[in-house]
Amino acid sequence: MTHRVAVIGGGSSGLACIKCCLDEGLEPVCFESSDDIGGLWRFKENPEPDRASIYHSLIINTSKERMCFSDFPIPAHFPNFMHNSLIMDYFRMYADHFQLTKHIRFNTKVLQVKQRSDFSHSGQWDVETEDKDGKKDKHIFDAVLICIGHHCHPNMPLHDFPGINTFTGRYFHSRDYKTPEEWRNKKAIVVGIGNSGGDIAVELSRVTKQVYLSTRRGAWIKYRMSVRGFPLDMLTSRVQSSLLQLLPFGLQCSMAENQMNQRIDHSLYNLKPKHRFFNQHPTVNDELPNRFLLQVFATGYKFSFPFLTSQVVSVSENKASLYKYVFPPELDRPTLAIIGLVQPLGSTIPVSEMQARWATRVFKGQSVSTMAKRYVTSQRHTIQVDYVAYMDEIAELVGVKPALSRLLLTDPRLGLNVMFGPTTPSHSYFCEKVRRK
């Protein structure tokens, strides 16, 4: 009998999960609360409650070769760094090519996901949903994939701003920002120097009378492009990443910080943060130093799983305890997985796809019997991961990590490209093809 899998969320992670379920012979049913795919990347003029929302000018910070799905390259004529509308075009191409949308139930909200009474034996879940007309339904699934991301609820730390209640102007979270026109010739302050805060401050600076930025800790500013006009993230190879890991952490940070300071002196612009480069996710922006004197601290988002009990997944201070950022370790049966709850130093899309490939194979019977024991000594209390190291870690569990020694013997040219060339999602795809021969 075919296993039925509930996929919650129709964004990039949800699409990858549907595709991976089909690849493994599982029957996916995706519940998407809105009327379209795309999740975070779908621009809407009016933000919806408990959903991420983007601004009109948003451009992705990862190059197209490193953000694509492993078996579906982005068209060659698309730019290296895509506008959100082109990302949506790519998602639609992917969904159409693999016929994914027929497995999605739009305008359907998940109200509750709970273990069945015989869960320790069956591993099954009761899932309650509600459609746009208020009709509620109950379903039984053999497994669940949660793909709602970590940009759920705006973090508004108003308690840190005494007097905000008597402020006569307007204040809002970055999710409510769409275009700069209404702020023309006015003064504005942007609180936050994450990627969104940096983008919005730069855009506002072109039309406002003056823009202020406020930061507690500063930030390391990373550029999209290298000094020769090549996408910076395409310069990361497996050899480079492996060699870097052999160096002491402080030396790794110093090397990266020196590279960032070659473009701009962070101290000169009051940007230099208190933390080292690899302690936190850097801010990616090509224009900040040219326009601003002061910098900001990003308020970001909070995430939660309101349809789950804390016994399944506990979220505290924006952290969730998950084995390799995917499986709740205390479950009797590994039939529920969280996909995309990571913030890699790279693109989330191929990471989510790799997680989905692993999870669906576990659902098919791949063992994770040592999960709870290993988790005790390996758990990490952050969603930030190193892109290459984490992708290889999960790829090894899936069985698609590039076998460099074998590649060098059977196809030396390909092996050298994998070792010294850019680390792209396609590496795992052709390794899968080789494995199945």
CSV table of C-alpha atoms in Angstrom, one decimal:
chain,number,residue,atom,x,y,z
A,1,MET,CA,0.0,0.0,0.0
A,2,THR,CA,1.3,3.5,-0.9
A,3,HIS,CA,2.2,5.7,2.0
A,4,ARG,CA,0.3,9.0,2.1
A,5,VAL,CA,2.3,12.0,3.1
A,6,ALA,CA,1.0,15.4,4.2
A,7,VAL,CA,3.0,18.3,3.0
A,8,ILE,CA,2.3,21.5,4.9
A,9,GLY,CA,3.1,24.6,2.8
A,10,GLY,CA,3.5,25.2,-0.9
A,11,GLY,CA,6.6,27.3,-1.0
A,12,SER,CA,9.9,26.2,-2.4
A,13,SER,CA,10.4,23.6,0.3
A,14,GLY,CA,6.9,22.3,-0.2
A,15,LEU,CA,7.4,21.9,-3.9
A,16,ALA,CA,10.7,20.0,-3.3
A,17,CYS,CA,8.9,17.7,-0.8
A,18,ILE,CA,6.1,16.9,-3.3
A,19,LYS,CA,8.7,16.1,-6.0
A,20,CYS,CA,10.8,13.9,-3.6
A,21,CYS,CA,7.7,12.0,-2.4
A,22,LEU,CA,6.8,11.2,-6.0
A,23,ASP,CA,10.4,10.1,-6.7
A,24,GLU,CA,10.1,7.6,-3.8
A,25,GLY,CA,6.7,6.3,-4.8
A,26,LEU,CA,4.9,8.1,-2.0
A,27,GLU,CA,1.5,9.8,-2.3
A,28,PRO,CA,1.9,13.5,-1.4
A,29,VAL,CA,-1.0,15.7,-0.4
A,30,CYS,CA,0.1,19.4,0.0
A,31,PHE,CA,-2.0,21.8,2.0
A,32,GLU,CA,-1.4,25.5,1.1
A,33,SER,CA,-3.3,28.1,3.1
A,34,SER,CA,-3.1,30.7,0.2
A,35,ASP,CA,-4.3,30.5,-3.4
A,36,ASP,CA,-0.9,30.1,-5.0
A,37,ILE,CA,2.6,28.5,-4.7
A,38,GLY,CA,5.8,30.4,-3.9
A,39,GLY,CA,5.5,31.0,-0.2
A,40,LEU,CA,8.0,33.7,0.9
A,41,TRP,CA,8.9,34.7,-2.7
A,42,ARG,CA,5.3,35.6,-3.8
A,43,PHE,CA,4.9,39.3,-3.8
A,44,LYS,CA,1.5,40.6,-2.5
A,45,GLU,CA,0.6,44.2,-2.1
A,46,ASN,CA,-1.2,43.5,1.1
A,47,PRO,CA,0.5,41.2,3.6
A,48,GLU,CA,-1.5,38.3,5.0
A,49,PRO,CA,-1.5,37.4,8.7
A,50,ASP,CA,1.2,34.9,9.9
A,51,ARG,CA,2.8,34.8,6.5
A,52,ALA,CA,6.1,36.3,5.3
A,53,SER,CA,5.8,39.2,2.9
A,54,ILE,CA,8.4,40.8,0.6
A,55,TYR,CA,9.0,44.2,-0.9
A,56,HIS,CA,8.6,44.9,-4.6
A,57,SER,CA,12.3,45.4,-5.4
A,58,LEU,CA,13.6,42.3,-3.6
A,59,ILE,CA,16.4,40.5,-5.4
A,60,ILE,CA,17.8,37.2,-4.1
A,61,ASN,CA,21.3,37.3,-2.7
A,62,THR,CA,22.3,33.8,-4.0
A,63,SER,CA,23.4,33.3,-7.6
A,64,LYS,CA,21.1,31.2,-9.8
A,65,GLU,CA,23.6,28.3,-10.1
A,66,ARG,CA,23.6,27.8,-6.3
A,67,MET,CA,19.9,28.3,-5.6
A,68,CYS,CA,18.3,26.0,-8.1
A,69,PHE,CA,16.8,22.6,-7.6
A,70,SER,CA,19.4,19.8,-8.3
A,71,ASP,CA,17.6,18.4,-11.4
A,72,PHE,CA,16.1,21.5,-12.8
A,73,PRO,CA,18.6,24.3,-13.8
A,74,ILE,CA,17.5,27.9,-14.0
A,75,PRO,CA,17.2,29.1,-17.6
A,76,ALA,CA,20.5,30.4,-19.0
A,77,HIS,CA,19.0,33.8,-20.0
A,78,PHE,CA,17.9,34.6,-16.4
A,79,PRO,CA,20.3,37.0,-14.6
A,80,ASN,CA,22.8,35.7,-12.0
A,81,PHE,CA,20.8,37.3,-9.2
A,82,MET,CA,17.1,37.2,-9.8
A,83,HIS,CA,14.2,39.5,-9.0
A,84,ASN,CA,11.4,37.9,-6.9
A,85,SER,CA,9.2,37.8,-10.0
A,86,LEU,CA,11.7,35.7,-11.9
A,87,ILE,CA,12.0,33.3,-8.9
A,88,MET,CA,8.3,32.8,-9.1
A,89,ASP,CA,8.6,32.1,-12.8
A,90,TYR,CA,11.2,29.5,-12.0
A,91,PHE,CA,9.0,27.9,-9.4
A,92,ARG,CA,6.1,27.7,-11.9
A,93,MET,CA,8.4,26.1,-14.5
A,94,TYR,CA,9.5,23.5,-11.9
A,95,ALA,CA,5.9,22.8,-10.8
A,96,ASP,CA,4.6,22.5,-14.3
A,97,HIS,CA,7.5,20.3,-15.5
A,98,PHE,CA,7.0,17.8,-12.7
A,99,GLN,CA,3.2,18.2,-12.5
A,100,LEU,CA,3.3,19.1,-8.9
A,101,THR,CA,0.3,21.5,-8.5
A,102,LYS,CA,-2.2,18.7,-9.0
A,103,HIS,CA,-1.1,17.4,-5.6
A,104,ILE,CA,-1.8,20.8,-3.8
A,105,ARG,CA,-5.0,21.8,-2.1
A,106,PHE,CA,-5.0,25.6,-2.1
A,107,ASN,CA,-6.8,27.8,0.4
A,108,THR,CA,-6.6,25.0,2.9
A,109,LYS,CA,-5.3,25.7,6.4
A,110,VAL,CA,-3.9,23.0,8.7
A,111,LEU,CA,-5.5,23.3,12.2
A,112,GLN,CA,-4.0,20.4,14.0
A,113,VAL,CA,-1.5,17.6,13.5
A,114,LYS,CA,-1.4,15.0,16.2
A,115,GLN,CA,-0.2,11.4,16.7
A,116,ARG,CA,-2.8,8.7,16.4
A,117,SER,CA,-3.5,6.5,19.4
A,118,ASP,CA,-1.5,3.6,17.9
A,119,PHE,CA,1.4,5.9,16.8
A,120,SER,CA,4.1,3.8,18.5
A,121,HIS,CA,3.1,1.0,16.1
A,122,SER,CA,1.7,2.7,13.0
A,123,GLY,CA,3.6,6.0,13.0
A,124,GLN,CA,0.5,7.6,11.6
A,125,TRP,CA,-0.9,11.1,12.1
A,126,ASP,CA,-4.3,12.7,12.3
A,127,VAL,CA,-4.4,16.0,10.4
A,128,GLU,CA,-7.3,18.4,10.6
A,129,THR,CA,-7.8,21.1,7.9
A,130,GLU,CA,-10.1,23.9,7.1
A,131,ASP,CA,-10.9,25.3,3.6
A,132,LYS,CA,-11.7,28.9,2.7
A,133,ASP,CA,-15.4,28.2,3.2
A,134,GLY,CA,-14.9,27.1,6.8
A,135,LYS,CA,-15.4,23.4,6.0
A,136,LYS,CA,-13.3,21.2,8.3
A,137,ASP,CA,-11.9,17.8,7.3
A,138,LYS,CA,-9.9,15.1,9.1
A,139,HIS,CA,-7.3,13.0,7.4
A,140,ILE,CA,-5.0,10.1,8.2
A,141,PHE,CA,-1.4,10.2,7.0
A,142,ASP,CA,1.5,7.9,7.2
A,143,ALA,CA,4.0,10.8,7.5
A,144,VAL,CA,4.1,14.6,7.6
A,145,LEU,CA,6.5,17.1,6.1
A,146,ILE,CA,6.3,20.6,7.6
A,147,CYS,CA,7.5,23.3,5.1
A,148,ILE,CA,6.4,26.6,6.6
A,149,GLY,CA,9.8,28.1,7.0
A,150,HIS,CA,11.0,30.5,9.7
A,151,HIS,CA,9.6,33.8,8.5
A,152,CYS,CA,6.2,33.4,10.1
A,153,HIS,CA,5.6,36.0,12.7
A,154,PRO,CA,7.1,39.5,12.6
A,155,ASN,CA,9.4,40.2,15.6
A,156,MET,CA,8.4,43.7,16.9
A,157,PRO,CA,10.5,44.4,20.1
A,158,LEU,CA,8.5,47.5,21.0
A,159,HIS,CA,9.4,47.1,24.7
A,160,ASP,CA,12.9,48.1,23.7
A,161,PHE,CA,11.7,51.5,22.5
A,162,PRO,CA,10.3,53.6,25.4
A,163,GLY,CA,7.8,56.2,24.2
A,164,ILE,CA,6.7,54.3,21.2
A,165,ASN,CA,3.1,54.6,22.3
A,166,THR,CA,3.3,58.4,22.1
A,167,PHE,CA,5.1,58.4,18.7
A,168,THR,CA,3.0,60.5,16.3
A,169,GLY,CA,4.5,59.1,13.1
A,170,ARG,CA,4.1,55.6,11.6
A,171,TYR,CA,6.0,52.5,12.5
A,172,PHE,CA,5.8,49.0,11.0
A,173,HIS,CA,7.7,45.8,10.4
A,174,SER,CA,9.7,45.4,7.2
A,175,ARG,CA,7.1,42.9,6.0
A,176,ASP,CA,4.7,45.8,5.6
A,177,TYR,CA,7.2,47.8,3.4
A,178,LYS,CA,6.5,47.6,-0.3
A,179,THR,CA,7.8,50.6,-2.2
A,180,PRO,CA,9.5,53.9,-1.1
A,181,GLU,CA,7.3,56.4,-2.8
A,182,GLU,CA,5.1,57.3,0.1
A,183,TRP,CA,8.2,58.4,2.1
A,184,ARG,CA,9.5,60.8,-0.6
A,185,ASN,CA,11.1,64.0,1.0
A,186,LYS,CA,10.4,62.7,4.5
A,187,LYS,CA,12.8,61.5,7.3
A,188,ALA,CA,12.9,57.8,8.1
A,189,ILE,CA,14.7,55.4,10.4
A,190,VAL,CA,15.2,51.8,9.6
A,191,VAL,CA,15.9,49.5,12.6
A,192,GLY,CA,17.7,46.4,11.4
A,193,ILE,CA,20.8,45.7,9.4
A,194,GLY,CA,19.9,42.3,8.2
A,195,ASN,CA,19.4,41.8,4.4
A,196,SER,CA,16.0,43.3,4.4
A,197,GLY,CA,17.0,46.3,6.6
A,198,GLY,CA,19.9,47.0,4.4
A,199,ASP,CA,17.9,46.8,1.2
A,200,ILE,CA,15.1,49.0,2.5
A,201,ALA,CA,17.4,51.6,3.9
A,202,VAL,CA,19.3,51.9,0.5
A,203,GLU,CA,16.0,52.1,-1.4
A,204,LEU,CA,14.6,54.8,1.0
A,205,SER,CA,17.8,56.8,0.7
A,206,ARG,CA,17.0,57.6,-2.9
A,207,VAL,CA,13.7,59.4,-2.2
A,208,THR,CA,13.7,60.5,1.4
A,209,LYS,CA,15.1,63.7,2.8
A,210,GLN,CA,17.2,61.7,5.3
A,211,VAL,CA,17.5,58.1,6.5
A,212,TYR,CA,18.9,56.9,9.8
A,213,LEU,CA,20.0,53.4,10.7
A,214,SER,CA,20.3,52.1,14.2
A,215,THR,CA,22.3,49.0,15.2
A,216,ARG,CA,23.3,47.4,18.5
A,217,ARG,CA,26.0,45.2,17.1
A,218,GLY,CA,26.9,46.3,13.5
A,219,ALA,CA,27.3,43.8,10.7
A,220,TRP,CA,29.8,42.4,8.3
A,221,ILE,CA,28.8,43.5,4.8
A,222,LYS,CA,29.2,40.9,2.1
A,223,TYR,CA,28.9,41.6,-1.6
A,224,ARG,CA,27.1,39.6,-4.2
A,225,MET,CA,29.9,40.0,-6.7
A,226,SER,CA,33.6,39.3,-6.5
A,227,VAL,CA,36.2,41.9,-7.5
A,228,ARG,CA,36.2,40.6,-11.1
A,229,GLY,CA,32.4,40.6,-11.5
A,230,PHE,CA,32.0,36.9,-10.8
A,231,PRO,CA,29.2,35.8,-8.3
A,232,LEU,CA,31.0,35.6,-5.0
A,233,ASP,CA,29.3,32.4,-3.9
A,234,MET,CA,30.5,30.7,-7.1
A,235,LEU,CA,34.1,31.0,-5.8
A,236,THR,CA,33.5,28.4,-3.0
A,237,SER,CA,34.8,25.0,-3.9
A,238,ARG,CA,34.9,21.8,-2.0
A,239,VAL,CA,38.7,22.0,-1.6
A,240,GLN,CA,38.5,25.6,-0.4
A,241,SER,CA,35.8,24.7,2.1
A,242,SER,CA,37.6,21.6,3.4
A,243,LEU,CA,40.9,23.5,3.8
A,244,LEU,CA,39.1,26.4,5.6
A,245,GLN,CA,37.7,23.9,8.2
A,246,LEU,CA,41.2,22.8,9.1
A,247,LEU,CA,42.1,26.3,10.3
A,248,PRO,CA,41.4,27.6,13.8
A,249,PHE,CA,38.1,29.4,14.0
A,250,GLY,CA,39.7,32.7,14.8
A,251,LEU,CA,41.9,32.6,11.8
A,252,GLN,CA,38.9,31.7,9.6
A,253,CYS,CA,37.1,34.8,10.8
A,254,SER,CA,40.2,37.0,10.4
A,255,MET,CA,40.7,35.9,6.8
A,256,ALA,CA,37.0,36.6,6.0
A,257,GLU,CA,37.0,39.9,7.8
A,258,ASN,CA,40.1,41.1,6.0
A,259,GLN,CA,38.5,40.2,2.7
A,260,MET,CA,35.4,42.2,3.6
A,261,ASN,CA,37.5,45.2,4.7
A,262,GLN,CA,39.2,45.3,1.4
A,263,ARG,CA,36.0,46.6,-0.1
A,264,ILE,CA,35.1,48.9,2.8
A,265,ASP,CA,36.7,49.7,6.1
A,266,HIS,CA,33.9,48.6,8.5
A,267,SER,CA,35.3,50.7,11.3
A,268,LEU,CA,35.3,53.8,9.2
A,269,TYR,CA,31.6,53.5,8.5
A,270,ASN,CA,30.7,52.4,12.1
A,271,LEU,CA,29.8,49.0,10.7
A,272,LYS,CA,32.3,46.8,12.5
A,273,PRO,CA,30.3,44.4,14.7
A,274,LYS,CA,31.2,43.0,18.1
A,275,HIS,CA,30.9,39.4,16.8
A,276,ARG,CA,33.3,37.6,14.5
A,277,PHE,CA,32.4,37.0,10.8
A,278,PHE,CA,31.2,33.4,11.2
A,279,ASN,CA,29.4,33.9,14.4
A,280,GLN,CA,26.3,35.3,12.7
A,281,HIS,CA,24.8,35.5,9.2
A,282,PRO,CA,26.4,38.4,7.3
A,283,THR,CA,24.5,41.1,5.6
A,284,VAL,CA,24.6,41.0,1.8
A,285,ASN,CA,24.4,44.4,0.1
A,286,ASP,CA,26.3,46.1,-2.7
A,287,GLU,CA,25.3,49.7,-1.8
A,288,LEU,CA,25.2,50.3,1.9
A,289,PRO,CA,28.6,52.0,2.4
A,290,ASN,CA,28.0,54.4,-0.4
A,291,ARG,CA,24.9,55.9,1.2
A,292,PHE,CA,24.9,55.7,5.0
A,293,LEU,CA,26.8,56.8,8.0
A,294,LEU,CA,25.0,54.8,10.7
A,295,GLN,CA,24.0,51.1,10.6
A,296,VAL,CA,21.2,49.0,12.1
A,297,PHE,CA,20.1,45.8,13.9
A,298,ALA,CA,17.5,43.6,12.2
A,299,THR,CA,14.4,42.6,14.2
A,300,GLY,CA,13.6,39.7,11.9
A,301,TYR,CA,10.9,37.0,12.4
A,302,LYS,CA,9.8,34.4,15.0
A,303,PHE,CA,8.6,31.0,14.0
A,304,SER,CA,6.2,28.5,15.5
A,305,PHE,CA,4.2,25.4,14.7
A,306,PRO,CA,0.7,26.3,16.1
A,307,PHE,CA,-0.8,23.0,14.8
A,308,LEU,CA,1.6,20.9,16.8
A,309,THR,CA,1.9,20.2,20.5
A,310,SER,CA,5.1,21.1,22.3
A,311,GLN,CA,5.6,17.4,23.0
A,312,VAL,CA,6.2,16.9,19.3
A,313,VAL,CA,8.3,20.0,18.6
A,314,SER,CA,9.3,22.5,21.3
A,315,VAL,CA,10.2,26.0,20.2
A,316,SER,CA,11.9,28.2,22.7
A,317,GLU,CA,13.6,31.6,22.0
A,318,ASN,CA,13.3,30.9,18.2
A,319,LYS,CA,15.1,27.6,18.5
A,320,ALA,CA,13.7,24.1,17.9
A,321,SER,CA,15.4,20.9,19.0
A,322,LEU,CA,15.7,18.8,15.8
A,323,TYR,CA,18.1,16.0,14.8
A,324,LYS,CA,20.2,17.4,12.0
A,325,TYR,CA,17.6,20.2,11.8
A,326,VAL,CA,15.0,17.8,10.4
A,327,PHE,CA,13.6,15.2,12.8
A,328,PRO,CA,12.2,15.7,16.3
A,329,PRO,CA,14.4,13.2,18.2
A,330,GLU,CA,11.9,12.1,20.8
A,331,LEU,CA,9.3,10.6,18.5
A,332,ASP,CA,8.8,6.8,18.7
A,333,ARG,CA,8.6,6.7,14.9
A,334,PRO,CA,10.5,9.1,12.5
A,335,THR,CA,7.4,9.9,10.5
A,336,LEU,CA,7.4,13.7,10.9
A,337,ALA,CA,10.1,16.0,9.5
A,338,ILE,CA,10.6,19.8,9.5
A,339,ILE,CA,12.0,21.0,6.1
A,340,GLY,CA,13.7,24.3,5.5
A,341,LEU,CA,14.2,25.4,9.1
A,342,VAL,CA,17.7,26.4,8.5
A,343,GLN,CA,19.6,29.6,7.6
A,344,PRO,CA,22.6,28.4,5.6
A,345,LEU,CA,25.5,30.6,4.5
A,346,GLY,CA,24.1,30.0,1.0
A,347,SER,CA,20.7,29.2,-0.5
A,348,THR,CA,18.0,27.5,1.5
A,349,ILE,CA,16.3,26.0,-1.6
A,350,PRO,CA,18.8,23.2,-2.4
A,351,VAL,CA,19.3,22.5,1.3
A,352,SER,CA,15.5,22.0,1.7
A,353,GLU,CA,15.5,19.7,-1.3
A,354,MET,CA,18.3,17.6,0.2
A,355,GLN,CA,16.5,17.4,3.5
A,356,ALA,CA,13.3,16.3,1.7
A,357,ARG,CA,15.3,13.6,-0.2
A,358,TRP,CA,16.5,12.3,3.2
A,359,ALA,CA,13.2,12.5,4.9
A,360,THR,CA,11.2,10.7,2.2
A,361,ARG,CA,13.8,7.9,2.2
A,362,VAL,CA,13.4,7.6,6.0
A,363,PHE,CA,9.7,7.4,5.5
A,364,LYS,CA,10.3,4.5,3.0
A,365,GLY,CA,12.3,2.6,5.7
A,366,GLN,CA,15.8,4.0,5.8
A,367,SER,CA,17.0,3.6,9.4
A,368,VAL,CA,17.6,6.4,11.8
A,369,SER,CA,17.6,4.1,14.9
A,370,THR,CA,20.6,5.8,16.4
A,371,MET,CA,19.1,9.2,16.1
A,372,ALA,CA,18.2,9.9,19.7
A,373,LYS,CA,21.5,8.6,21.0
A,374,ARG,CA,23.6,10.6,18.5
A,375,TYR,CA,21.5,13.7,19.0
A,376,VAL,CA,22.5,14.0,22.6
A,377,THR,CA,26.1,14.7,21.7
A,378,SER,CA,25.6,16.5,18.4
A,379,GLN,CA,22.7,18.9,18.9
A,380,ARG,CA,23.3,22.5,17.9
A,381,HIS,CA,21.2,25.5,19.2
A,382,THR,CA,21.0,27.6,16.1
A,383,ILE,CA,19.4,27.3,12.7
A,384,GLN,CA,22.6,28.7,11.0
A,385,VAL,CA,24.6,26.1,9.1
A,386,ASP,CA,27.6,26.1,6.8
A,387,TYR,CA,26.2,25.4,3.3
A,388,VAL,CA,28.9,23.0,1.9
A,389,ALA,CA,29.4,21.0,5.2
A,390,TYR,CA,25.7,20.6,5.9
A,391,MET,CA,24.8,19.7,2.3
A,392,ASP,CA,27.5,17.0,2.4
A,393,GLU,CA,26.4,15.8,5.8
A,394,ILE,CA,22.8,15.2,4.6
A,395,ALA,CA,23.9,14.0,1.1
A,396,GLU,CA,25.9,11.3,2.8
A,397,LEU,CA,22.8,10.1,4.6
A,398,VAL,CA,20.9,10.1,1.4
A,399,GLY,CA,23.7,8.3,-0.5
A,400,VAL,CA,24.4,11.1,-3.0
A,401,LYS,CA,27.5,12.7,-1.6
A,402,PRO,CA,30.1,13.0,-4.4
A,403,ALA,CA,32.6,10.1,-4.2
A,404,LEU,CA,35.6,12.1,-5.2
A,405,SER,CA,38.1,9.3,-5.3
A,406,ARG,CA,35.8,7.3,-7.6
A,407,LEU,CA,35.1,10.3,-9.8
A,408,LEU,CA,38.8,11.0,-10.2
A,409,LEU,CA,39.4,7.4,-11.4
A,410,THR,CA,36.3,7.0,-13.7
A,411,ASP,CA,36.0,10.6,-15.0
A,412,PRO,CA,39.0,12.7,-14.0
A,413,ARG,CA,37.7,15.9,-15.7
A,414,LEU,CA,34.4,15.7,-13.8
A,415,GLY,CA,36.2,14.8,-10.6
A,416,LEU,CA,38.5,17.8,-10.8
A,417,ASN,CA,35.5,20.1,-11.5
A,418,VAL,CA,33.6,18.8,-8.5
A,419,MET,CA,36.7,19.3,-6.3
A,420,PHE,CA,37.9,22.7,-7.5
A,421,GLY,CA,34.8,24.1,-9.2
A,422,PRO,CA,31.8,25.8,-7.6
A,423,THR,CA,29.7,23.7,-5.2
A,424,THR,CA,26.3,23.6,-6.9
A,425,PRO,CA,23.1,21.5,-6.2
A,426,SER,CA,23.6,19.5,-9.4
A,427,HIS,CA,26.5,17.6,-7.8
A,428,SER,CA,24.1,15.5,-5.8
A,429,TYR,CA,21.9,15.0,-8.9
A,430,PHE,CA,24.5,13.4,-11.1
A,431,CYS,CA,25.8,11.4,-8.1
A,432,GLU,CA,22.3,10.0,-7.7
A,433,LYS,CA,22.3,9.0,-11.4
A,434,VAL,CA,25.7,7.2,-11.0
A,435,ARG,CA,24.4,5.5,-7.8
A,436,ARG,CA,21.4,4.1,-9.6
A,437,LYS,CA,23.2,2.7,-12.6
